[in-house]
PDB file of N, CA and C in Angstrom:
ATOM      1  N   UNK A   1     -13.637  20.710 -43.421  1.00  0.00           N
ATOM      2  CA  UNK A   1     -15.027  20.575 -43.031  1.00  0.00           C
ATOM      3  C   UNK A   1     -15.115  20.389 -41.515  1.00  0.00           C
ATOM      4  N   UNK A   2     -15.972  21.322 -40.880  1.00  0.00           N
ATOM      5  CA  UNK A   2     -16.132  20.851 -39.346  1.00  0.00           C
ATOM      6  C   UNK A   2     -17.363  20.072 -39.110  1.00  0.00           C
ATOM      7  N   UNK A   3     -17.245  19.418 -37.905  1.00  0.00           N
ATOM      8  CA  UNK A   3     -18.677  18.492 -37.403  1.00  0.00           C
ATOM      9  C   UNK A   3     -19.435  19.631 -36.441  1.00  0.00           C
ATOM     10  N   UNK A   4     -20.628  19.325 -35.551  1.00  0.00           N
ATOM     11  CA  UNK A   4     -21.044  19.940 -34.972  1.00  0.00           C
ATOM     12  C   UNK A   4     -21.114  19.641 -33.763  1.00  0.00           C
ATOM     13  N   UNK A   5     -20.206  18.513 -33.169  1.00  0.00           N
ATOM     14  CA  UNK A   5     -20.489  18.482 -31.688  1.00  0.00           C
ATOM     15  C   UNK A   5     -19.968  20.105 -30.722  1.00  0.00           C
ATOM     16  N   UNK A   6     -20.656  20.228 -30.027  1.00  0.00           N
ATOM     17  CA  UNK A   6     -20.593  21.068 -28.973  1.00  0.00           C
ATOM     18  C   UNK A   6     -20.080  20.913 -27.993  1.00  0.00           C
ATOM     19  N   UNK A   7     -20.902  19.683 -27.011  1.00  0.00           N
ATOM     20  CA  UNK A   7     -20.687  19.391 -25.683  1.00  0.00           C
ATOM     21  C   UNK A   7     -20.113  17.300 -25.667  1.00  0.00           C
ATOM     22  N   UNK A   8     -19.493  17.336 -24.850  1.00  0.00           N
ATOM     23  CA  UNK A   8     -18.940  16.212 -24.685  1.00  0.00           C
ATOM     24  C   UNK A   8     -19.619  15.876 -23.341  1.00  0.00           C
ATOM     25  N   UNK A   9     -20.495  14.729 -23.317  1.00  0.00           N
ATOM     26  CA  UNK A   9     -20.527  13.695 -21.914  1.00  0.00           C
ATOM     27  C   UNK A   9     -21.009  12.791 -22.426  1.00  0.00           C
ATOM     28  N   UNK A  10     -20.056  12.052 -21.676  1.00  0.00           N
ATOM     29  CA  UNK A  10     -20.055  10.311 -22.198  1.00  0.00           C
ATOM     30  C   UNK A  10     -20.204   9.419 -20.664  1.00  0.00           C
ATOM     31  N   UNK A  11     -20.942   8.347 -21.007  1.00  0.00           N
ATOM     32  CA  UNK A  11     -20.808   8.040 -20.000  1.00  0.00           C
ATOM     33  C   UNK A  11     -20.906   6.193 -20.143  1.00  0.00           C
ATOM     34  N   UNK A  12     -20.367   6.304 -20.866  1.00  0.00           N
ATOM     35  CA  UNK A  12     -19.987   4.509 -21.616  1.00  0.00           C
ATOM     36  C   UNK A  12     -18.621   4.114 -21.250  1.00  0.00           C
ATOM     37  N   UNK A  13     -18.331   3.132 -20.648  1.00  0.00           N
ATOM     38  CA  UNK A  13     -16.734   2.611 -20.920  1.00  0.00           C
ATOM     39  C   UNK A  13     -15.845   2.010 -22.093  1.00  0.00           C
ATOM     40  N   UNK A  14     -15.081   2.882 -22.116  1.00  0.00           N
ATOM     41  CA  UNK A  14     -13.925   2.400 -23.884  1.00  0.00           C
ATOM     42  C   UNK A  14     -12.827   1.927 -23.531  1.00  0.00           C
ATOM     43  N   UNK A  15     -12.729   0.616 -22.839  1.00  0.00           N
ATOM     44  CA  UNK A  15     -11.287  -0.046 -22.252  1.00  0.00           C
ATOM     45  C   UNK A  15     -10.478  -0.355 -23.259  1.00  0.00           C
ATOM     46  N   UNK A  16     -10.887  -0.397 -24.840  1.00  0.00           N
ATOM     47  CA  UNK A  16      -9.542  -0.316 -25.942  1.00  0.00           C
ATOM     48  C   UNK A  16      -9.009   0.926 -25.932  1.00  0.00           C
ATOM     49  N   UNK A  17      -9.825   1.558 -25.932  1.00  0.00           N
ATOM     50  CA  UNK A  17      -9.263   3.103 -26.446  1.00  0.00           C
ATOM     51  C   UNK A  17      -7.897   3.660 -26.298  1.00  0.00           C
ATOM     52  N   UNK A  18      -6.653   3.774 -26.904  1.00  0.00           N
ATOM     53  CA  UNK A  18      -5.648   4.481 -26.502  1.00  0.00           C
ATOM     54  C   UNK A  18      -5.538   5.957 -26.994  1.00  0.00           C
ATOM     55  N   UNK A  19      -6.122   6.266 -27.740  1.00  0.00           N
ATOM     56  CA  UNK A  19      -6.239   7.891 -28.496  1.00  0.00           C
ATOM     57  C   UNK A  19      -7.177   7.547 -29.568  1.00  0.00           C
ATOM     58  N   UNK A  20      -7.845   9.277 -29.648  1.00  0.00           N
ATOM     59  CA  UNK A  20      -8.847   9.837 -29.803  1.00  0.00           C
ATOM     60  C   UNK A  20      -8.954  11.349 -30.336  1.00  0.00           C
ATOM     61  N   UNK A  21      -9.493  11.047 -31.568  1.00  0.00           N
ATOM     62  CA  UNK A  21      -9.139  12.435 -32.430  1.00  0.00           C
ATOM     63  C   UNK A  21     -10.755  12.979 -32.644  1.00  0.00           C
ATOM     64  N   UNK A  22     -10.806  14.378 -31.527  1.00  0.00           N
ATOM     65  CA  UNK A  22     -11.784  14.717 -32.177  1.00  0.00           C
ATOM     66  C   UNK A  22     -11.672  16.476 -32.622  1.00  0.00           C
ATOM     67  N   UNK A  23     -10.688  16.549 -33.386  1.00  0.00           N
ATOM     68  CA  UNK A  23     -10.638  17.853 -34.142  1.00  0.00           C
ATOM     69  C   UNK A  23     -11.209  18.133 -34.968  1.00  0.00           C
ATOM     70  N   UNK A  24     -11.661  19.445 -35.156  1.00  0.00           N
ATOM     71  CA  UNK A  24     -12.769  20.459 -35.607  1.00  0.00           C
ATOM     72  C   UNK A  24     -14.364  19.948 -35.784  1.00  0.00           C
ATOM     73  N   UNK A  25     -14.684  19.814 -34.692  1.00  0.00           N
ATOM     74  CA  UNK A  25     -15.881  19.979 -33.723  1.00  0.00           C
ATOM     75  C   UNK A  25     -16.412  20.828 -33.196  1.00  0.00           C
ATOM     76  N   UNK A  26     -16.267  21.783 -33.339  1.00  0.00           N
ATOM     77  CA  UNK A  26     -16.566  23.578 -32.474  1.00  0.00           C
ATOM     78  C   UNK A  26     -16.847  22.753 -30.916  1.00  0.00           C
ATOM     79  N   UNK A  27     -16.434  21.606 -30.308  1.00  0.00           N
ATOM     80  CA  UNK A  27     -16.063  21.478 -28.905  1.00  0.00           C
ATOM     81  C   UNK A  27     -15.897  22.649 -28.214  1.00  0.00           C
ATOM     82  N   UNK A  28     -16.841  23.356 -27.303  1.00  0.00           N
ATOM     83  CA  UNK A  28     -16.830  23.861 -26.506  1.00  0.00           C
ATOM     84  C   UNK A  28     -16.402  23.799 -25.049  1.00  0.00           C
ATOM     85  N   UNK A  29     -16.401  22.661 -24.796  1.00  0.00           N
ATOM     86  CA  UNK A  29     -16.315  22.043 -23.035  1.00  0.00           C
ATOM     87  C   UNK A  29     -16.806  20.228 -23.254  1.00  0.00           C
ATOM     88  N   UNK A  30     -15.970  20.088 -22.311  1.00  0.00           N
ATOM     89  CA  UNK A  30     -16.422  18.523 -21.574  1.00  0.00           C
ATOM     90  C   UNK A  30     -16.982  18.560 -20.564  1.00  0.00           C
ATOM     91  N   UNK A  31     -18.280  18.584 -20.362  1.00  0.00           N
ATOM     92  CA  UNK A  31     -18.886  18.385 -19.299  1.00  0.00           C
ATOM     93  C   UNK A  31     -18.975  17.228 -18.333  1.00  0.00           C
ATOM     94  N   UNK A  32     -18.746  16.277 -19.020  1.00  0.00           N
ATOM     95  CA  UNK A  32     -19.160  14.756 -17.939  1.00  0.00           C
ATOM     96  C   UNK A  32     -18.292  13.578 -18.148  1.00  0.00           C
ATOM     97  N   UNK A  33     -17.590  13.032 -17.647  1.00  0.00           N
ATOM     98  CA  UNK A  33     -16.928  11.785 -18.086  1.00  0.00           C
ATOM     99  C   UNK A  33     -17.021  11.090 -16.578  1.00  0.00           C
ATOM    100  N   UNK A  34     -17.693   9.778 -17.085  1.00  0.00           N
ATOM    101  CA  UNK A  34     -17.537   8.639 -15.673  1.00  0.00           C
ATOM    102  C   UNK A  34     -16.310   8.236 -15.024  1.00  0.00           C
ATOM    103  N   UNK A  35     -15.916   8.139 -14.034  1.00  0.00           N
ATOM    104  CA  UNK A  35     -15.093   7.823 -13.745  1.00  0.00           C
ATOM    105  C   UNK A  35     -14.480   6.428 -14.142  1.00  0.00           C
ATOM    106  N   UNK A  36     -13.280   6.382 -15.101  1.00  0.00           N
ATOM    107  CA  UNK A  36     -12.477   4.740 -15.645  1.00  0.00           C
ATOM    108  C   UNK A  36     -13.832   4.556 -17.160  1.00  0.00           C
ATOM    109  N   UNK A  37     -14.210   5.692 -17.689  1.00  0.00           N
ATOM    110  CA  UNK A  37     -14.682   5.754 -18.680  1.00  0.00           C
ATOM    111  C   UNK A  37     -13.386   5.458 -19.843  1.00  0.00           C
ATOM    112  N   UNK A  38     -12.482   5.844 -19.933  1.00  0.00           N
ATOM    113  CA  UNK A  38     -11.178   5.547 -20.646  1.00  0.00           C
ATOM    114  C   UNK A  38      -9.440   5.031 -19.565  1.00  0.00           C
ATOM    115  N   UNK A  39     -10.310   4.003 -19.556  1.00  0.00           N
ATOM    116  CA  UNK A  39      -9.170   3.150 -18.210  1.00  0.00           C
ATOM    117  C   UNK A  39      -7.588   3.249 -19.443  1.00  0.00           C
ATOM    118  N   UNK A  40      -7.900   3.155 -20.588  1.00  0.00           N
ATOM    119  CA  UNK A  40      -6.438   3.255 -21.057  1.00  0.00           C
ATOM    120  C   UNK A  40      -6.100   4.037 -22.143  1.00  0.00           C
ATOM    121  N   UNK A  41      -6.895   4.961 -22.121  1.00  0.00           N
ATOM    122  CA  UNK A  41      -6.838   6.573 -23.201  1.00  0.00           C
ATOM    123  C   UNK A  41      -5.521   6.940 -22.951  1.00  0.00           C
ATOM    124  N   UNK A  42      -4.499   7.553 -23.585  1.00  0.00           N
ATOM    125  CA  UNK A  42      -3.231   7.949 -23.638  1.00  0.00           C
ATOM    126  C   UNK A  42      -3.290   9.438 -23.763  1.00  0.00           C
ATOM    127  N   UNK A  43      -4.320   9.424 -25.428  1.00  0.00           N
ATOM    128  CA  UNK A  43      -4.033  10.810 -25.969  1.00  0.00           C
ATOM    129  C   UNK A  43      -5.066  11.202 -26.402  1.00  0.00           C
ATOM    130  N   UNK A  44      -5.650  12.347 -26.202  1.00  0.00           N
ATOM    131  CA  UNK A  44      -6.644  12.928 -27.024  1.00  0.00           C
ATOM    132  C   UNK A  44      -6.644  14.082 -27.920  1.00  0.00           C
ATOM    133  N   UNK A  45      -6.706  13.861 -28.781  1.00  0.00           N
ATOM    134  CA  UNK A  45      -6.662  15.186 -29.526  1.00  0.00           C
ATOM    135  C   UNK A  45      -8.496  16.194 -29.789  1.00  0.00           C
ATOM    136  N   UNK A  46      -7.927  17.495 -29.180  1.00  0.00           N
ATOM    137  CA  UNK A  46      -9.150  18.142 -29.615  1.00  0.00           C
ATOM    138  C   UNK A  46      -8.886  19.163 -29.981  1.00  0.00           C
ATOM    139  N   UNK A  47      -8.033  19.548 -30.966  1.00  0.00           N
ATOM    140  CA  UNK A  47      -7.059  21.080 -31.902  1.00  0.00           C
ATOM    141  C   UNK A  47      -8.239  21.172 -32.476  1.00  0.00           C
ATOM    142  N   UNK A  48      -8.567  22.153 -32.544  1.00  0.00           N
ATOM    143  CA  UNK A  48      -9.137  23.036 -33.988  1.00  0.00           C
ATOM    144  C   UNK A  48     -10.985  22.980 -33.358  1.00  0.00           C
ATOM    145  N   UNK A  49     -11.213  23.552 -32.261  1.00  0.00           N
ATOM    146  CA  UNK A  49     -12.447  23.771 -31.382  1.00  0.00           C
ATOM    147  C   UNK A  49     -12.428  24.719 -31.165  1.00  0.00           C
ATOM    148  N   UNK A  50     -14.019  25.039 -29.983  1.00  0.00           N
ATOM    149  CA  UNK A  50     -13.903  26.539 -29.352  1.00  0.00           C
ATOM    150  C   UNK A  50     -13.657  26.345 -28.101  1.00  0.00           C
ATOM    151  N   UNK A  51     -12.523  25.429 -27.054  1.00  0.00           N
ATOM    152  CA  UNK A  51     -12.617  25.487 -26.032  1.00  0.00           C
ATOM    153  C   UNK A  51     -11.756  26.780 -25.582  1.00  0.00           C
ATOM    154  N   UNK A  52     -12.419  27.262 -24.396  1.00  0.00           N
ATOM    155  CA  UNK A  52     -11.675  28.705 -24.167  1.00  0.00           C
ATOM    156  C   UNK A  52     -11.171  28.911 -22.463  1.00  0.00           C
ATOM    157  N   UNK A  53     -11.976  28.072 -21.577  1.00  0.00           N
ATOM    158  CA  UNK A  53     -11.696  27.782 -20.313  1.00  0.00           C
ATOM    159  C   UNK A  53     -11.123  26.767 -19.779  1.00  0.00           C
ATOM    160  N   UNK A  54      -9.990  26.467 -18.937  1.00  0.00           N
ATOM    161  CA  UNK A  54      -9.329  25.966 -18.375  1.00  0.00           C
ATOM    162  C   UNK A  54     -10.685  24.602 -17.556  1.00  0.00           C
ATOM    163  N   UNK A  55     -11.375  25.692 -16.897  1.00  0.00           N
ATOM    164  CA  UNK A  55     -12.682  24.802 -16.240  1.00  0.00           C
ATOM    165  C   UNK A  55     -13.312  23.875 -17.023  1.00  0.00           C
ATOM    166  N   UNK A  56     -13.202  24.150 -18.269  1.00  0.00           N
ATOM    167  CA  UNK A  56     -14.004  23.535 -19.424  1.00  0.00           C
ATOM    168  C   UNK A  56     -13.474  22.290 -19.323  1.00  0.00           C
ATOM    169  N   UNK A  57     -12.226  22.046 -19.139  1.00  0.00           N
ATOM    170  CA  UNK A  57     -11.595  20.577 -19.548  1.00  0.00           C
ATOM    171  C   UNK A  57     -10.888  19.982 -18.340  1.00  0.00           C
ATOM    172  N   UNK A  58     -12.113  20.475 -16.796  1.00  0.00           N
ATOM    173  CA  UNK A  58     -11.618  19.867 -15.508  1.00  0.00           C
ATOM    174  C   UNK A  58     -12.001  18.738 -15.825  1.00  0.00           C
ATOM    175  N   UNK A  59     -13.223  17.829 -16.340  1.00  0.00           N
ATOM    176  CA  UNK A  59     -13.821  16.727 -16.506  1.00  0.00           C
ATOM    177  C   UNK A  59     -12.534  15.179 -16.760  1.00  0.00           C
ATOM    178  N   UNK A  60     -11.336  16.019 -17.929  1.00  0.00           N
ATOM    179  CA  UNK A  60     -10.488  15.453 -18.181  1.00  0.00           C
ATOM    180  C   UNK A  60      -9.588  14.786 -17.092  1.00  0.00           C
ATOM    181  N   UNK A  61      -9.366  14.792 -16.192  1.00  0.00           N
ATOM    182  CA  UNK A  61      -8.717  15.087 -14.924  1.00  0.00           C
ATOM    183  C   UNK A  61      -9.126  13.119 -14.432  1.00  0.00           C
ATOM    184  N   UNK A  62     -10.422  12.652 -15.031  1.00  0.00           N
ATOM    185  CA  UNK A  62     -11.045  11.346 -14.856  1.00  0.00           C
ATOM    186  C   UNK A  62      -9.865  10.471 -15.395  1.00  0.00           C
ATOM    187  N   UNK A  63      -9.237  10.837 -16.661  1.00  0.00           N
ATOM    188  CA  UNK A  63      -8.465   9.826 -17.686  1.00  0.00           C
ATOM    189  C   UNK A  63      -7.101   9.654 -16.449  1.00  0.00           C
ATOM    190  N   UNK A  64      -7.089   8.567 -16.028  1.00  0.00           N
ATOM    191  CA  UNK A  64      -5.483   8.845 -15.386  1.00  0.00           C
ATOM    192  C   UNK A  64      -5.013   8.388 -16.031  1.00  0.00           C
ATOM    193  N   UNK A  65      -4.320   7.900 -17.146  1.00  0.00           N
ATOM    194  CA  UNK A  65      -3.622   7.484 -17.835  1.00  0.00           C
ATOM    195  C   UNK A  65      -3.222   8.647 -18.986  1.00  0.00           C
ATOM    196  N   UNK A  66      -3.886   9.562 -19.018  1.00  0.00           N
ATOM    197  CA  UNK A  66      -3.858  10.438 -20.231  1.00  0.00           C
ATOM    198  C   UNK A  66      -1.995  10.805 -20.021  1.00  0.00           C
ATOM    199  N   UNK A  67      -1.692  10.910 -21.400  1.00  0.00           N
ATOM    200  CA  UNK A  67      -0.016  11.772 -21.109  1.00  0.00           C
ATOM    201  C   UNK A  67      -0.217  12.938 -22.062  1.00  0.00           C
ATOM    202  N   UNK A  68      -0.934  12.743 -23.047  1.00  0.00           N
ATOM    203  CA  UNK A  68      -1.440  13.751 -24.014  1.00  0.00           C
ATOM    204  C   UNK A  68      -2.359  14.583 -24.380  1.00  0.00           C
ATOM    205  N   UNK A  69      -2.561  15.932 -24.202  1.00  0.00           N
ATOM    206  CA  UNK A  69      -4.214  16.730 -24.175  1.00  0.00           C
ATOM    207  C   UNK A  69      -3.316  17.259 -25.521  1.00  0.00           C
ATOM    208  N   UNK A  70      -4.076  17.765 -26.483  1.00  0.00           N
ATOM    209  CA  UNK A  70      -3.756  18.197 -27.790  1.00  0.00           C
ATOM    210  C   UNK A  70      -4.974  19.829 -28.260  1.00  0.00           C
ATOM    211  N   UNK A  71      -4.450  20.815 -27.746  1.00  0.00           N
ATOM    212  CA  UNK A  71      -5.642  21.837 -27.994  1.00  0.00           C
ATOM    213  C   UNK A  71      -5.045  22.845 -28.827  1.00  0.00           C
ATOM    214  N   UNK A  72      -4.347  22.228 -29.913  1.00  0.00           N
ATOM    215  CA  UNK A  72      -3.956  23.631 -30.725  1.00  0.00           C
ATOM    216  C   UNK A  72      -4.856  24.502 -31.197  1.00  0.00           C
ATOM    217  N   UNK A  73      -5.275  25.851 -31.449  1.00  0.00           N
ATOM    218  CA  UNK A  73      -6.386  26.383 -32.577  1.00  0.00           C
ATOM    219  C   UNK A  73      -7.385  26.196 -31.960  1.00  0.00           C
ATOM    220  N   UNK A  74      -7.630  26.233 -30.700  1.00  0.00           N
ATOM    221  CA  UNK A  74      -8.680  26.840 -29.511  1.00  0.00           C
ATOM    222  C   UNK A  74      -8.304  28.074 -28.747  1.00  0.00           C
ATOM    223  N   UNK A  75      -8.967  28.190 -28.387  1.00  0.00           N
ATOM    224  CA  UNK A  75      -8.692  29.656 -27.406  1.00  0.00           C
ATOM    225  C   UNK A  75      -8.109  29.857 -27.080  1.00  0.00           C
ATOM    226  N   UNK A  76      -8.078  28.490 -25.940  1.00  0.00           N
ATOM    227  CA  UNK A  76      -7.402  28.038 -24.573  1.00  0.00           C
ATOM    228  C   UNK A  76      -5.973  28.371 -24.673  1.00  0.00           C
ATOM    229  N   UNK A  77      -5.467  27.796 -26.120  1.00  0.00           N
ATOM    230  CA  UNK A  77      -4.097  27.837 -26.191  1.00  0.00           C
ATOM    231  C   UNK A  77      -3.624  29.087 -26.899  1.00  0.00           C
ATOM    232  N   UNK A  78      -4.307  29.605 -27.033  1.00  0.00           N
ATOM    233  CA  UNK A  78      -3.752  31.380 -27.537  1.00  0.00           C
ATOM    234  C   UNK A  78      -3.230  31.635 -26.030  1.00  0.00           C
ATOM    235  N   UNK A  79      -4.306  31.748 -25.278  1.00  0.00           N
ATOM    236  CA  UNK A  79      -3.916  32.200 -23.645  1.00  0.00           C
ATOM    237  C   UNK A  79      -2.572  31.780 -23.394  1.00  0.00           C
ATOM    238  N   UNK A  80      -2.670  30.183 -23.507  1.00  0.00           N
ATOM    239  CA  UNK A  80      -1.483  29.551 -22.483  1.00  0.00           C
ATOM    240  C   UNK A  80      -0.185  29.564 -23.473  1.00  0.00           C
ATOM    241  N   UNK A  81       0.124  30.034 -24.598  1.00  0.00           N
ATOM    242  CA  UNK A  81       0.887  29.703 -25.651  1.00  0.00           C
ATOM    243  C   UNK A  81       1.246  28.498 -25.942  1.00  0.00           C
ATOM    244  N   UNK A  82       0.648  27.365 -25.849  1.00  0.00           N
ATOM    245  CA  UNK A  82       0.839  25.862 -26.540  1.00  0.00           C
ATOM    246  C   UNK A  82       1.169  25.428 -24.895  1.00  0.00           C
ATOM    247  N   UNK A  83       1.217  25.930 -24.045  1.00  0.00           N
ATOM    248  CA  UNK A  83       2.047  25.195 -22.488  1.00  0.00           C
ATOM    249  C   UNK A  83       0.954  24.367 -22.353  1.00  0.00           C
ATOM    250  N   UNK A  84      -0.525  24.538 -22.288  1.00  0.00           N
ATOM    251  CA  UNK A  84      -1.287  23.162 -21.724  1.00  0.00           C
ATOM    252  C   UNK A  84      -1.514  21.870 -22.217  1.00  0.00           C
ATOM    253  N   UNK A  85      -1.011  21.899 -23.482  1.00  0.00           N
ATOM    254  CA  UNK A  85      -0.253  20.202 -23.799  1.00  0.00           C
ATOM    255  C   UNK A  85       0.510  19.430 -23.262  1.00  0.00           C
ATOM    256  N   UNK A  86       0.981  20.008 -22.062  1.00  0.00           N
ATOM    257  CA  UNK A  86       1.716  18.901 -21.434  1.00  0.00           C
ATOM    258  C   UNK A  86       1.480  19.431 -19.831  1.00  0.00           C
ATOM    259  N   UNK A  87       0.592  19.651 -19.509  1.00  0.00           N
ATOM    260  CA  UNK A  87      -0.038  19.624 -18.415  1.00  0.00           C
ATOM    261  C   UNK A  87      -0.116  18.400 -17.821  1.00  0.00           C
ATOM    262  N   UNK A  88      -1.032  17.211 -18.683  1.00  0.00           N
ATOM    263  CA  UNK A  88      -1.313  16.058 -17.672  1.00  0.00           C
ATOM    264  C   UNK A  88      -0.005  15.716 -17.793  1.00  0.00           C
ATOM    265  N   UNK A  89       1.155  15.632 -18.393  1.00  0.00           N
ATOM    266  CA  UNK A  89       2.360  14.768 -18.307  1.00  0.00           C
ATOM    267  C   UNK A  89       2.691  15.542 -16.932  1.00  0.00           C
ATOM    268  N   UNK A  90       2.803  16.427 -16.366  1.00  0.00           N
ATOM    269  CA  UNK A  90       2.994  17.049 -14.960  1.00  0.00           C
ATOM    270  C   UNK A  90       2.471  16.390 -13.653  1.00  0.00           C
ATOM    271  N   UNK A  91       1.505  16.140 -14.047  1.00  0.00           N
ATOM    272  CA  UNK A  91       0.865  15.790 -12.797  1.00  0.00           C
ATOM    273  C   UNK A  91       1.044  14.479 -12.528  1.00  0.00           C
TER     274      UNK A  91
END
């Protein structure tokens, strides 16, 4: 069963948060995240969406703590063959 979120902007602070599952959402893009909106997010999972642009998930870039982006069964990762899962561990 999928949900229907689309667009992601949040703009609340989640200082428990260490991971975050939001698969099959037809997630299109993250548009907005506050800056230290997830001061201690690790991992997010968003497999099984329609994200398809790289640009789509600049927003992510806020989490510094992230080590984990999870986009299996999106677009995105047909393109990149599974490589942008470990993108933020790079940087």
């Amino acid at each position: 069963m999928w949900n229907v979120i689309i667009l992601l902007n949040i703009e609340i602070i989640f200082f428990r948060l260490k991971e975050i599952s939001l698969e099959k959402n037809l997630i299109q893009r993250v548009s907005k995240l506050d800056e230290g909106c997830f001061p201690n997010l690790e991992i997010l999972n968003l497999s099984s969406n329609q994200i398809s642009f790289y640009e789509d998930l600049y927003p992510l870039y806020e989490i510094q703590n992230l080590k984990y982006l999870i986009l299996f069964g999106n677009p995105i990762a047909h393109k990149s063959k599974g490589l942008f899962l470990f993108f933020f561990n790079l940087l």
